[in-house]
Amino acid sequence: MSQQTITPRNRNHSQWYHDVIQSAGLADYSPVRGCMVIRPEGYAIWESIQRQLDKRIKRLGHVNAYFPMLIPQSFLTKEAEHVEGFAMECAVVTHSKLEKDSGNQLQPAGPLEEPMVIRPTSETMINHMFSQWVQSYRDLPILMNQWCNVMRWEMRTRLFLRTSEFLWQEGHTVHETEEEAEQETLRMLDTYAEFCEKVLAVPVIKGRKTNKEKFAGAVHTYSIEALLQDGKALQAGTSHFLGQNFSKGFDIQYLSREQKLEHAWTTSWGVSTRLIGALIMTHSDDQGLVLPPAVAPQLIAIVPILNKKQDDTEVRNTINQLLSNLLPKDAIKIESAHNDDIEKYIIDENTNQQIVVDYRKHRPGDKRYYWEKRGIPLRIEIGPREVESRSCMVKRRCDDTRATMQIDDLTPDWLQDQTNTIYNLMFEKAQQFTQQNTRTANSYEQLKQLLEEDAGLVRCYFEPNDEIEKIIQEETKAAVRNIPFDQTDDLGTCIYTGNPTTTQVYFALAY
RNA sequence: CGGGGUGUAGCUCAGCUUGGCAGAGCGCCUGGUUUGGGACCAGGAGGCCGUAGGUUCAAAUCCUAUCACCCCGACCA
């Protein structure tokens, strides 16, 4: 079962990324250009993200609902900037059936009276519905979320980071006042940041998008930006304050406390399967995927070292003793439909996280690599040598450390402790990387020079301006990622215009 | 939509210039020897050579058309 090797990062970074995904079995290309198949290993990560983020969203009072995938084309045009932003990447449904022509070839037939657009996002549909549901201030706020797929006909795609169809969550809210909507926007950005850092161990920079980079139709957009291993930045999540743009376009009016008809204030916010791309690009190494414990489908892979010549009863007995210590009382053994010789134990039914024992008849080395490239946080090895001493070898994926442990010491508490340690190691490493690859520029020349020398984030004083940002992007390929929240009040000079300004921004190449 | 390139086994590709039995490596299956960091040997399965037409005794190879995909630009969570 020896497998293809993973291309080292320094040789070809995008090939490495592709190899990691393939070897971990996360996703595959599909016959449809730009659309990926998310395989079980990858989908388990998405389910974990969903579960843990959904919990946070609901805690804040939002409720889940589902809206149609098809949107009447006319809806798109109701908010001028919005249609401008998405028109170029909409898949359009124009017919309702297929019929055979004279050559017996199938042809689209039954043209629709009005073409439908496959949602690139659901602002239009959801706000249309909101307009029917909102009558008075008593109906507000509406805090709603949906988990769904969306489609944007992308020119260039990469697995997880940019695909034409992707899975996401889109929250949409309606508020009485501007302040309340603004607060909601920030509250969700905070939720995303906390989630990325605490669950995915991906450090992010919170900030506001410039006018040029904001969401089409938003008054302003906030983002969290992650710096990936190759020095490019990734917008990992966005939260939009939509002002009254959509409430005016879709006529969301309510009777206020003052008996006046007012337009409501709306927000929207989302994160997508792109987070899995961020996860891969933040933590993985030349050996393959590295997963933070919170989203790893399996926390521990136990690899018995078996030798056909010897009786393996003792090894199996020792592993069973280890399991009886390590598994929580309510662990559940998975019934396997086909006998693949991997025993799987669910240790937490809420998260579906598992501990597995790999009894397959492969060489030990093969099995080690198998679990390593899948990013499983911990591996435990037990062979004839360890039986006598009731010990085992514990290997940590994230920093490749190994330790000999007594099997009696491996308890649920020990696992919890390891989980915390691994999270801390991974987060600190990622944080350190971000810091080390963040530099400051005092002039446009220096910005250009820094970006040329090495990818990464460059912080500098800059007055956001559509035209200038366009020029800079043409000249450097880099764009303003965001205007970070951690501004000082110090006065500086804009690197491009030389005007005095207090605004500092991050520039970077981006996905 | 502009510029460049490629379509041959599951994957990576050779073969095409100069037409003559459809190939290699990896992966897969079977058997054996192995087994503490990616094993080895033997055997085997797997092909509309992108598609359609043409030239020819004969086409993966030459010609024409067509489709698809990839790379570089313009657009993007």
Coordinates of C-alpha atoms (C1' of nucleotides) in Angstrom, one line a residue:
Chain A
M1 CA 0.0 0.0 0.0
S2 CA 2.9 2.3 -0.4
Q3 CA 1.7 5.7 -1.7
Q4 CA 2.8 8.5 -3.8
T5 CA 5.1 10.8 -2.0
I6 CA 4.1 14.4 -1.3
T7 CA 6.0 17.1 -3.2
P8 CA 8.0 19.2 -0.8
R9 CA 6.8 22.7 -0.2
N10 CA 10.0 24.4 -1.3
R11 CA 9.9 22.6 -4.7
N12 CA 6.4 23.4 -5.7
H13 CA 3.9 24.9 -3.3
S14 CA 0.7 24.4 -5.2
Q15 CA 1.7 20.8 -6.1
W16 CA 2.3 20.2 -2.4
Y17 CA -1.1 21.6 -1.5
H18 CA -2.7 19.3 -4.1
D19 CA -0.7 16.3 -2.9
V20 CA -1.7 16.8 0.7
I21 CA -5.3 16.9 -0.2
Q22 CA -5.1 13.8 -2.4
S23 CA -3.0 11.8 0.1
A24 CA -5.3 12.6 3.0
G25 CA -8.3 11.8 0.8
L26 CA -10.0 15.1 1.5
A27 CA -11.3 16.0 -1.9
D28 CA -11.1 15.1 -5.6
Y29 CA -11.7 16.9 -8.9
S30 CA -15.0 16.2 -10.4
P31 CA -16.1 16.0 -14.1
V32 CA -17.5 19.5 -13.6
R33 CA -14.9 22.2 -14.1
G34 CA -14.2 24.1 -10.9
C35 CA -16.4 21.9 -8.8
M36 CA -14.8 19.5 -6.3
V37 CA -16.0 16.3 -4.6
I38 CA -15.6 16.5 -0.9
R39 CA -14.6 13.0 0.2
P40 CA -15.6 11.5 3.5
E41 CA -12.4 12.5 5.3
G42 CA -12.8 16.1 4.1
Y43 CA -16.5 16.2 4.7
A44 CA -15.9 15.0 8.3
I45 CA -13.9 18.1 8.9
W46 CA -16.6 20.3 7.4
E47 CA -19.2 18.6 9.6
S48 CA -17.0 19.4 12.6
I49 CA -16.7 23.0 11.5
Q50 CA -20.4 23.2 11.0
R51 CA -21.2 21.6 14.3
Q52 CA -19.0 23.9 16.3
L53 CA -19.7 27.1 14.5
D54 CA -23.5 26.4 14.4
K55 CA -23.4 26.0 18.2
R56 CA -21.8 29.5 18.5
I57 CA -24.3 31.1 16.1
K58 CA -27.3 29.6 17.9
R59 CA -25.9 30.7 21.2
L60 CA -26.2 34.3 20.0
G61 CA -29.8 33.8 19.2
H62 CA -29.8 33.1 15.5
V63 CA -32.0 30.4 14.0
N64 CA -31.4 28.2 11.0
A65 CA -33.7 28.1 7.9
Y66 CA -33.4 27.2 4.3
F67 CA -34.1 29.3 1.2
P68 CA -34.2 28.2 -2.5
M69 CA -31.1 27.7 -4.6
L70 CA -32.7 29.3 -7.6
I71 CA -33.2 33.1 -7.6
P72 CA -35.3 35.0 -10.1
Q73 CA -32.9 36.9 -12.3
S74 CA -34.8 40.2 -11.6
F75 CA -34.0 39.9 -7.9
L76 CA -30.3 40.4 -8.6
T77 CA -31.0 43.8 -10.2
K78 CA -32.8 45.3 -7.2
E79 CA -29.5 46.4 -5.6
A80 CA -27.3 48.2 -8.1
E81 CA -23.9 47.4 -6.7
H82 CA -24.8 43.9 -5.8
V83 CA -25.7 42.9 -9.4
E84 CA -22.6 44.7 -10.6
G85 CA -20.5 42.6 -8.3
F86 CA -22.0 39.2 -9.2
A87 CA -23.3 39.5 -12.7
M88 CA -20.1 38.2 -14.2
E89 CA -20.1 34.9 -12.3
C90 CA -23.7 33.7 -12.3
A91 CA -24.8 30.3 -13.5
V92 CA -28.1 31.0 -15.2
V93 CA -30.9 28.4 -15.6
T94 CA -33.0 29.1 -18.7
H95 CA -34.9 25.9 -19.5
S96 CA -37.1 23.5 -17.6
K97 CA -36.5 20.3 -19.5
L98 CA -34.6 18.3 -22.2
E99 CA -36.0 17.1 -25.4
K100 CA -34.6 15.0 -28.2
D101 CA -34.0 16.8 -31.5
S102 CA -34.2 15.3 -35.0
G103 CA -30.7 13.9 -34.6
N104 CA -31.8 12.2 -31.4
Q105 CA -29.6 14.6 -29.4
L106 CA -30.9 16.1 -26.1
Q107 CA -31.5 19.8 -26.3
P108 CA -32.7 22.2 -23.6
A109 CA -36.4 22.9 -24.1
G110 CA -39.2 24.7 -22.3
P111 CA -37.6 28.1 -22.0
L112 CA -38.4 29.8 -18.7
E113 CA -40.3 33.0 -18.8
E114 CA -37.8 34.5 -16.5
P115 CA -34.3 33.0 -16.2
M116 CA -33.2 31.8 -12.7
V117 CA -29.8 32.4 -11.2
I118 CA -28.2 29.7 -9.0
R119 CA -27.5 31.7 -5.8
P120 CA -24.0 33.2 -5.7
T121 CA -25.3 34.3 -2.2
S122 CA -28.8 34.7 -0.9
E123 CA -29.1 38.4 0.0
T124 CA -31.8 38.9 -2.6
M125 CA -33.9 35.9 -1.9
I126 CA -33.7 36.3 1.9
N127 CA -34.3 40.0 2.0
H128 CA -37.3 39.5 -0.3
M129 CA -38.7 37.1 2.3
F130 CA -37.8 39.4 5.1
S131 CA -39.8 42.2 3.5
Q132 CA -42.9 40.0 3.8
W133 CA -42.1 39.0 7.4
V134 CA -41.4 42.5 8.8
Q135 CA -44.3 44.7 9.7
S136 CA -43.3 46.5 12.9
Y137 CA -40.5 47.1 15.2
R138 CA -42.0 44.2 17.2
D139 CA -40.8 41.8 14.5
L140 CA -37.2 42.9 14.9
P141 CA -34.5 41.9 15.0
I142 CA -34.6 38.9 12.7
L143 CA -31.5 36.8 13.2
M144 CA -31.4 34.0 10.7
N145 CA -28.8 31.7 9.2
Q146 CA -28.6 29.1 6.5
W147 CA -26.1 26.3 5.7
C148 CA -26.1 25.7 2.0
N149 CA -24.2 25.6 -1.2
V150 CA -23.6 28.6 -3.5
M151 CA -22.2 28.9 -7.0
R152 CA -19.9 31.5 -8.5
W153 CA -18.6 30.8 -11.9
E154 CA -14.9 31.2 -11.2
M155 CA -12.2 31.6 -13.8
R156 CA -9.4 29.9 -11.8
T157 CA -10.1 27.4 -9.1
R158 CA -8.2 25.6 -6.4
L159 CA -9.6 22.9 -4.1
F160 CA -11.2 24.4 -1.1
L161 CA -9.6 27.8 -1.5
R162 CA -11.7 28.7 -4.6
T163 CA -14.2 26.4 -6.2
S164 CA -17.2 27.3 -8.3
E165 CA -19.6 25.6 -6.0
F166 CA -18.8 25.7 -2.4
L167 CA -20.5 25.1 1.0
W168 CA -21.0 27.8 3.5
Q169 CA -23.1 29.4 6.1
E170 CA -24.7 32.7 5.4
G171 CA -26.2 34.7 8.2
H172 CA -28.7 37.4 7.5
T173 CA -30.2 39.8 10.1
V174 CA -32.6 42.7 10.2
H175 CA -32.5 45.5 12.8
E176 CA -34.3 48.5 14.0
T177 CA -31.3 50.8 14.2
E178 CA -28.1 51.4 12.4
E179 CA -26.1 51.0 15.7
E180 CA -27.7 47.6 16.4
A181 CA -26.9 46.3 12.9
E182 CA -23.4 47.6 13.1
Q183 CA -23.0 45.8 16.5
E184 CA -24.3 42.6 15.0
T185 CA -21.8 42.8 12.2
L186 CA -18.9 43.2 14.6
R187 CA -20.3 40.5 17.0
M188 CA -20.2 38.0 14.1
L189 CA -16.8 39.0 13.0
D190 CA -15.6 38.3 16.6
T191 CA -17.4 35.0 16.6
Y192 CA -15.5 34.0 13.4
A193 CA -12.2 35.1 14.8
E194 CA -12.7 33.3 18.0
F195 CA -13.7 30.2 16.1
C196 CA -10.8 30.2 13.8
E197 CA -8.3 30.7 16.5
K198 CA -9.8 28.4 19.2
V199 CA -11.0 25.6 17.0
L200 CA -8.9 25.7 13.9
A201 CA -5.8 27.1 15.6
V202 CA -5.6 29.6 12.7
P203 CA -4.6 33.1 13.8
V204 CA -6.5 35.8 12.1
I205 CA -6.4 39.6 11.7
K206 CA -9.7 41.4 12.2
G207 CA -10.3 44.6 10.3
R208 CA -12.4 46.5 7.8
K209 CA -12.2 46.1 4.1
T210 CA -11.4 49.1 2.0
N211 CA -14.2 50.5 -0.2
K212 CA -12.6 48.8 -3.2
E213 CA -12.5 45.4 -1.5
K214 CA -15.9 45.4 0.2
F215 CA -18.8 43.2 -0.6
A216 CA -21.0 44.3 -3.5
G217 CA -23.9 46.0 -2.0
A218 CA -22.5 46.5 1.5
V219 CA -21.9 49.9 3.2
H220 CA -18.8 48.3 4.6
T221 CA -17.3 44.9 5.1
Y222 CA -15.3 43.5 7.9
S223 CA -13.0 40.5 7.4
I224 CA -10.7 38.2 9.2
E225 CA -7.5 37.5 7.2
A226 CA -5.2 34.6 7.7
L227 CA -1.6 34.5 6.5
L228 CA -0.9 31.1 4.9
Q229 CA 2.4 29.2 4.8
D230 CA 3.3 30.4 1.3
G231 CA 3.0 34.0 2.4
K232 CA -0.3 34.8 0.7
A233 CA -3.2 36.1 2.7
L234 CA -6.6 34.5 2.7
Q235 CA -9.9 36.1 3.5
A236 CA -11.2 33.5 6.0
G237 CA -14.5 35.1 6.8
T238 CA -16.5 38.3 6.2
S239 CA -19.2 40.2 7.9
H240 CA -21.1 42.9 6.1
F241 CA -23.0 45.9 7.3
L242 CA -25.5 46.4 4.5
G243 CA -27.0 49.6 5.8
Q244 CA -30.4 50.2 4.2
N245 CA -29.2 49.2 0.8
F246 CA -31.1 46.0 0.7
S247 CA -34.0 47.1 2.8
K248 CA -34.6 49.8 0.2
G249 CA -34.1 47.5 -2.7
F250 CA -36.4 44.9 -1.3
D251 CA -38.7 47.2 0.6
I252 CA -38.1 46.0 4.1
Q253 CA -40.1 48.6 6.1
Y254 CA -41.4 48.5 9.6
L255 CA -43.6 50.7 11.7
S256 CA -41.4 52.2 14.3
R257 CA -42.0 52.9 18.0
E258 CA -42.7 56.5 16.8
Q259 CA -45.5 55.2 14.5
K260 CA -43.4 56.0 11.4
L261 CA -42.6 53.8 8.5
E262 CA -38.9 53.2 8.4
H263 CA -36.5 51.1 6.4
A264 CA -34.7 48.5 8.4
W265 CA -31.0 47.9 8.7
T266 CA -29.5 44.6 7.6
T267 CA -26.3 42.6 7.9
S268 CA -24.9 39.4 6.3
W269 CA -21.9 37.3 7.2
G270 CA -20.4 34.0 6.1
V271 CA -17.6 31.5 6.2
S272 CA -17.2 28.7 3.8
T273 CA -15.4 25.4 3.0
R274 CA -12.5 27.8 2.2
L275 CA -11.7 27.4 6.0
I276 CA -10.6 23.9 5.2
G277 CA -8.1 25.4 2.8
A278 CA -6.9 27.7 5.5
L279 CA -6.5 24.8 7.8
I280 CA -4.5 22.8 5.4
M281 CA -2.3 25.8 4.4
T282 CA -1.6 26.8 7.9
H283 CA -0.6 23.6 9.6
S284 CA 0.4 20.9 7.2
D285 CA 4.0 19.9 6.4
D286 CA 5.9 17.9 3.9
Q287 CA 4.6 14.7 5.5
G288 CA 1.1 15.7 4.8
L289 CA -2.0 17.0 6.6
V290 CA -1.8 18.2 10.2
L291 CA -5.1 18.6 12.0
P292 CA -5.9 20.5 15.1
P293 CA -7.6 18.1 17.6
A294 CA -10.9 19.9 17.6
V295 CA -11.6 19.0 13.9
A296 CA -9.7 15.8 13.5
P297 CA -12.2 12.9 12.7
Q298 CA -9.8 10.6 14.6
L299 CA -7.9 11.7 17.6
I300 CA -5.7 8.7 18.0
A301 CA -4.6 6.0 15.6
I302 CA -3.3 2.9 17.4
V303 CA -0.9 0.9 15.3
P304 CA -0.1 -2.6 16.4
I305 CA 3.2 -3.9 15.3
L306 CA 2.4 -7.4 14.2
N307 CA 4.6 -10.2 12.9
K308 CA 3.1 -13.1 11.2
K309 CA 5.7 -15.5 12.6
Q310 CA 4.8 -14.6 16.1
D311 CA 1.6 -15.0 18.0
D312 CA 0.0 -11.6 18.2
T313 CA -2.4 -12.5 21.0
E314 CA -0.3 -10.7 23.6
V315 CA -0.2 -7.5 21.5
R316 CA -3.9 -7.6 21.0
N317 CA -4.5 -8.2 24.7
T318 CA -2.3 -5.3 25.6
I319 CA -4.1 -3.0 23.2
N320 CA -7.4 -4.1 24.7
Q321 CA -6.2 -3.2 28.1
L322 CA -5.0 0.2 26.8
L323 CA -8.4 0.8 25.2
S324 CA -10.2 0.0 28.5
N325 CA -8.2 2.7 30.1
L326 CA -8.3 5.2 27.3
L327 CA -11.8 5.0 26.1
P328 CA -14.5 6.8 28.0
K329 CA -17.2 4.7 29.7
D330 CA -19.7 5.5 27.0
A331 CA -17.5 4.9 24.0
I332 CA -19.2 3.1 21.1
K333 CA -17.6 0.6 18.8
I334 CA -18.6 1.2 15.2
E335 CA -20.2 -1.7 13.3
S336 CA -18.3 -2.0 10.1
A337 CA -20.2 -3.1 7.1
H338 CA -17.2 -4.7 5.5
N339 CA -14.3 -6.1 7.5
D340 CA -11.5 -3.7 6.8
D341 CA -9.6 -4.6 10.0
I342 CA -9.7 -1.0 11.4
E343 CA -11.6 -1.0 14.7
K344 CA -13.2 2.4 15.2
Y345 CA -14.5 3.7 18.6
I346 CA -16.6 6.8 18.9
I347 CA -15.4 8.6 22.0
D348 CA -17.9 11.4 21.9
E349 CA -21.2 11.1 20.1
N350 CA -21.6 14.8 19.8
T351 CA -18.5 15.3 17.8
N352 CA -18.3 11.8 16.4
Q353 CA -14.6 11.9 17.1
Q354 CA -12.9 8.5 17.1
I355 CA -10.0 6.4 18.3
V356 CA -9.1 3.8 15.8
V357 CA -7.0 0.6 15.9
D358 CA -5.3 -0.3 12.6
Y359 CA -5.2 -4.1 12.5
R360 CA -4.7 -4.3 8.8
K361 CA -2.1 -6.7 7.5
H362 CA 0.3 -4.1 6.2
R363 CA 3.8 -3.4 7.1
P364 CA 4.1 -1.1 10.1
G365 CA 5.8 1.6 8.2
D366 CA 3.0 1.8 5.7
K367 CA 0.4 2.2 8.4
R368 CA 2.4 4.9 10.2
Y369 CA 2.6 6.9 7.0
Y370 CA -1.1 6.3 6.3
W371 CA -2.2 8.0 9.5
E372 CA 0.6 10.6 9.4
K373 CA -0.5 12.0 6.1
R374 CA -4.1 12.1 7.2
G375 CA -3.0 14.4 10.0
I376 CA -4.3 12.4 12.9
P377 CA -3.0 14.2 16.0
L378 CA -1.7 11.2 18.0
R379 CA -0.4 7.8 17.0
I380 CA 0.2 5.0 19.5
E381 CA 2.4 2.0 18.6
I382 CA 2.5 -1.3 20.5
G383 CA 4.5 -4.3 19.5
P384 CA 5.9 -7.4 21.1
R385 CA 8.7 -5.3 22.7
E386 CA 6.2 -3.3 24.6
V387 CA 4.0 -6.1 25.8
E388 CA 6.2 -7.1 28.8
S389 CA 6.6 -3.6 30.1
R390 CA 3.0 -2.6 29.4
S391 CA 4.3 0.4 27.6
C392 CA 3.8 2.0 24.2
M393 CA 5.2 4.6 21.9
V394 CA 3.1 7.8 21.6
K395 CA 3.9 10.0 18.7
R396 CA 2.6 13.5 18.2
R397 CA 1.8 14.6 14.7
C398 CA 2.2 18.4 15.0
D399 CA 5.8 18.5 16.2
D400 CA 6.9 14.9 15.6
T401 CA 7.8 14.3 19.2
R402 CA 7.6 10.8 20.6
A403 CA 7.4 9.4 24.1
T404 CA 7.3 6.0 25.8
M405 CA 4.3 5.8 28.1
Q406 CA 2.9 3.2 30.4
I407 CA -0.5 2.1 29.1
D408 CA -2.1 2.7 32.5
D409 CA -1.3 6.4 32.2
L410 CA -3.3 6.8 29.0
T411 CA -6.6 7.9 30.3
P412 CA -9.3 10.2 29.0
D413 CA -7.8 12.9 31.2
W414 CA -4.4 12.4 29.6
L415 CA -6.0 12.6 26.2
Q416 CA -7.7 15.9 27.1
D417 CA -4.4 17.2 28.3
Q418 CA -2.7 16.2 25.1
T419 CA -5.4 17.7 23.1
N420 CA -4.8 21.1 24.8
T421 CA -1.1 20.8 24.4
I422 CA -1.3 20.1 20.7
Y423 CA -3.7 23.0 20.2
N424 CA -1.3 25.3 22.0
L425 CA 1.7 24.1 20.0
M426 CA -0.1 24.5 16.7
F427 CA -1.6 27.9 17.5
E428 CA 1.6 29.3 18.8
K429 CA 3.6 28.0 15.8
A430 CA 1.1 29.6 13.4
Q431 CA 1.0 32.8 15.4
Q432 CA 4.8 33.0 15.3
F433 CA 4.8 32.4 11.6
T434 CA 2.3 35.3 11.1
Q435 CA 4.4 37.6 13.2
Q436 CA 7.7 36.7 11.5
N437 CA 6.2 37.3 8.1
T438 CA 4.6 40.7 8.9
R439 CA 6.8 43.6 8.1
T440 CA 6.3 47.4 8.0
A441 CA 6.9 49.8 5.1
N442 CA 7.4 53.5 5.3
S443 CA 7.3 54.2 1.6
Y444 CA 5.8 52.9 -1.5
E445 CA 9.3 51.9 -2.7
Q446 CA 9.8 49.9 0.5
L447 CA 6.4 48.2 0.1
K448 CA 7.4 47.2 -3.4
Q449 CA 10.7 46.0 -2.3
L450 CA 9.4 44.0 0.7
L451 CA 6.7 42.3 -1.5
E452 CA 9.3 41.4 -4.0
E453 CA 11.8 40.0 -1.5
D454 CA 9.3 37.8 0.2
A455 CA 5.6 37.2 0.4
G456 CA 3.9 38.0 3.6
L457 CA 2.0 40.9 5.2
V458 CA 3.2 44.4 5.0
R459 CA 1.8 47.0 7.3
C460 CA 1.9 50.6 6.5
Y461 CA 0.2 54.0 6.6
F462 CA -2.2 54.3 3.7
E463 CA -5.2 56.3 2.8
P464 CA -7.6 53.9 1.2
N465 CA -8.6 55.0 -2.3
D466 CA -10.1 52.9 -5.1
E467 CA -7.9 54.3 -7.9
I468 CA -4.6 54.2 -6.0
E469 CA -5.3 50.7 -4.7
K470 CA -5.9 49.6 -8.3
I471 CA -2.6 51.1 -9.4
I472 CA -0.7 49.5 -6.5
Q473 CA -2.3 46.1 -7.3
E474 CA -1.3 46.4 -10.9
E475 CA 2.2 47.3 -10.0
T476 CA 2.7 44.9 -7.1
K477 CA -0.1 42.2 -7.5
A478 CA -0.8 42.9 -3.8
A479 CA -4.0 44.4 -2.4
V480 CA -5.1 45.9 0.9
R481 CA -6.2 42.9 2.9
N482 CA -7.9 45.0 5.6
I483 CA -7.6 48.0 7.8
P484 CA -6.9 46.3 11.1
F485 CA -8.7 47.1 14.3
D486 CA -5.5 47.5 16.3
Q487 CA -4.8 51.1 15.1
T488 CA -2.7 53.5 17.0
D489 CA -3.6 57.2 17.0
D490 CA -0.1 58.0 15.8
L491 CA 0.1 60.2 12.8
G492 CA 2.0 58.9 9.8
T493 CA 2.4 59.6 6.1
C494 CA 0.5 57.7 3.5
I495 CA 3.0 55.7 1.6
Y496 CA 1.5 56.6 -1.8
T497 CA 0.2 60.2 -1.5
G498 CA 2.5 61.4 1.3
N499 CA -0.5 62.9 3.0
P500 CA -0.6 62.7 6.8
T501 CA -2.9 59.9 8.0
T502 CA -3.5 57.7 11.0
T503 CA -4.8 54.8 9.0
Q504 CA -2.6 51.7 8.8
V505 CA -3.4 48.8 6.5
Y506 CA -2.1 45.4 5.6
F507 CA -1.0 44.7 2.1
A508 CA -0.4 41.2 0.8
L509 CA -0.7 38.9 -2.2
A510 CA -4.0 37.1 -1.8
Y511 CA -5.9 34.0 -2.8
Chain B
rC1 C1' -12.5 36.9 -24.4
rG2 C1' -6.9 37.5 -25.9
rG3 C1' -1.8 34.7 -25.9
rG4 C1' 0.5 29.7 -25.4
rG5 C1' 0.0 24.4 -24.7
rU6 C1' -2.1 19.3 -24.2
rG7 C1' -5.6 15.2 -25.2
rU8 C1' -2.8 7.5 -25.5
rA9 C1' -4.4 2.4 -19.0
rG10 C1' -6.9 4.8 -12.5
rC11 C1' -2.3 8.5 -12.4
rU12 C1' 2.4 10.5 -14.8
rC13 C1' 3.8 10.1 -19.6
rA14 C1' 6.7 7.7 -24.1
rG15 C1' 5.4 6.4 -29.1
rC16 C1' 3.8 10.8 -33.8
rU17 C1' 9.1 14.0 -37.0
rU18 C1' 9.9 9.3 -41.2
rG19 C1' 2.2 5.5 -41.2
rG20 C1' 3.1 -1.2 -40.2
rC21 C1' 0.9 -6.1 -33.5
rA22 C1' -0.9 -0.5 -28.2
rG23 C1' 3.9 0.8 -24.7
rA24 C1' 6.7 2.1 -19.7
rG25 C1' 6.7 3.6 -14.6
rC26 C1' 3.5 4.1 -10.6
rG27 C1' -1.2 2.3 -8.7
rC28 C1' -4.7 -2.1 -8.7
rC29 C1' -5.6 -7.8 -8.3
rU30 C1' -3.5 -13.0 -7.1
rG31 C1' 0.3 -16.1 -4.9
rG32 C1' 4.8 -16.3 -2.2
rU33 C1' 8.9 -14.3 0.7
rU34 C1' 8.9 -10.2 4.1
rU35 C1' 7.3 -7.0 8.4
rG36 C1' 9.9 -1.8 14.8
rG37 C1' 9.8 4.4 9.4
rG38 C1' 7.1 4.1 2.6
rA39 C1' 9.7 -4.1 0.9
rC40 C1' 10.9 -7.8 -2.9
rC41 C1' 9.8 -11.7 -6.5
rA42 C1' 6.5 -14.1 -9.9
rG43 C1' 2.0 -13.8 -12.4
rG44 C1' -2.5 -11.0 -13.9
rA45 C1' -6.4 -7.4 -15.0
rG46 C1' -7.0 -2.9 -17.2
rG47 C1' -7.3 1.0 -24.0
rC48 C1' -13.1 3.5 -29.0
rC49 C1' -5.0 6.5 -28.6
rG50 C1' -10.8 13.2 -27.0
rU51 C1' -14.7 13.1 -31.1
rA52 C1' -16.2 13.2 -36.4
rG53 C1' -14.7 13.0 -41.2
rG54 C1' -10.7 12.5 -45.0
rU55 C1' -5.9 10.5 -47.4
rU56 C1' -3.9 5.3 -47.6
rC57 C1' -3.4 -1.7 -48.7
rA58 C1' -2.7 0.1 -43.7
rA59 C1' -3.7 5.9 -39.2
rA60 C1' -2.3 6.9 -32.1
rU61 C1' 1.0 8.8 -36.1
rC62 C1' -0.6 12.6 -42.1
rC63 C1' -4.9 16.3 -43.4
rU64 C1' -9.6 18.9 -42.1
rA65 C1' -13.2 20.1 -38.6
rU66 C1' -14.8 19.9 -33.8
rC67 C1' -14.9 19.3 -28.5
rA68 C1' -12.6 19.2 -23.9
rC69 C1' -8.9 20.4 -20.5
rC70 C1' -4.4 22.9 -18.7
rC71 C1' -1.1 27.3 -18.2
rC72 C1' -0.5 33.0 -18.6
rG73 C1' -3.7 37.6 -18.5
rA74 C1' -8.8 40.4 -17.3
rC75 C1' -12.7 38.8 -12.6
rC76 C1' -13.1 36.7 -7.6
rA77 C1' -15.4 34.3 -0.6

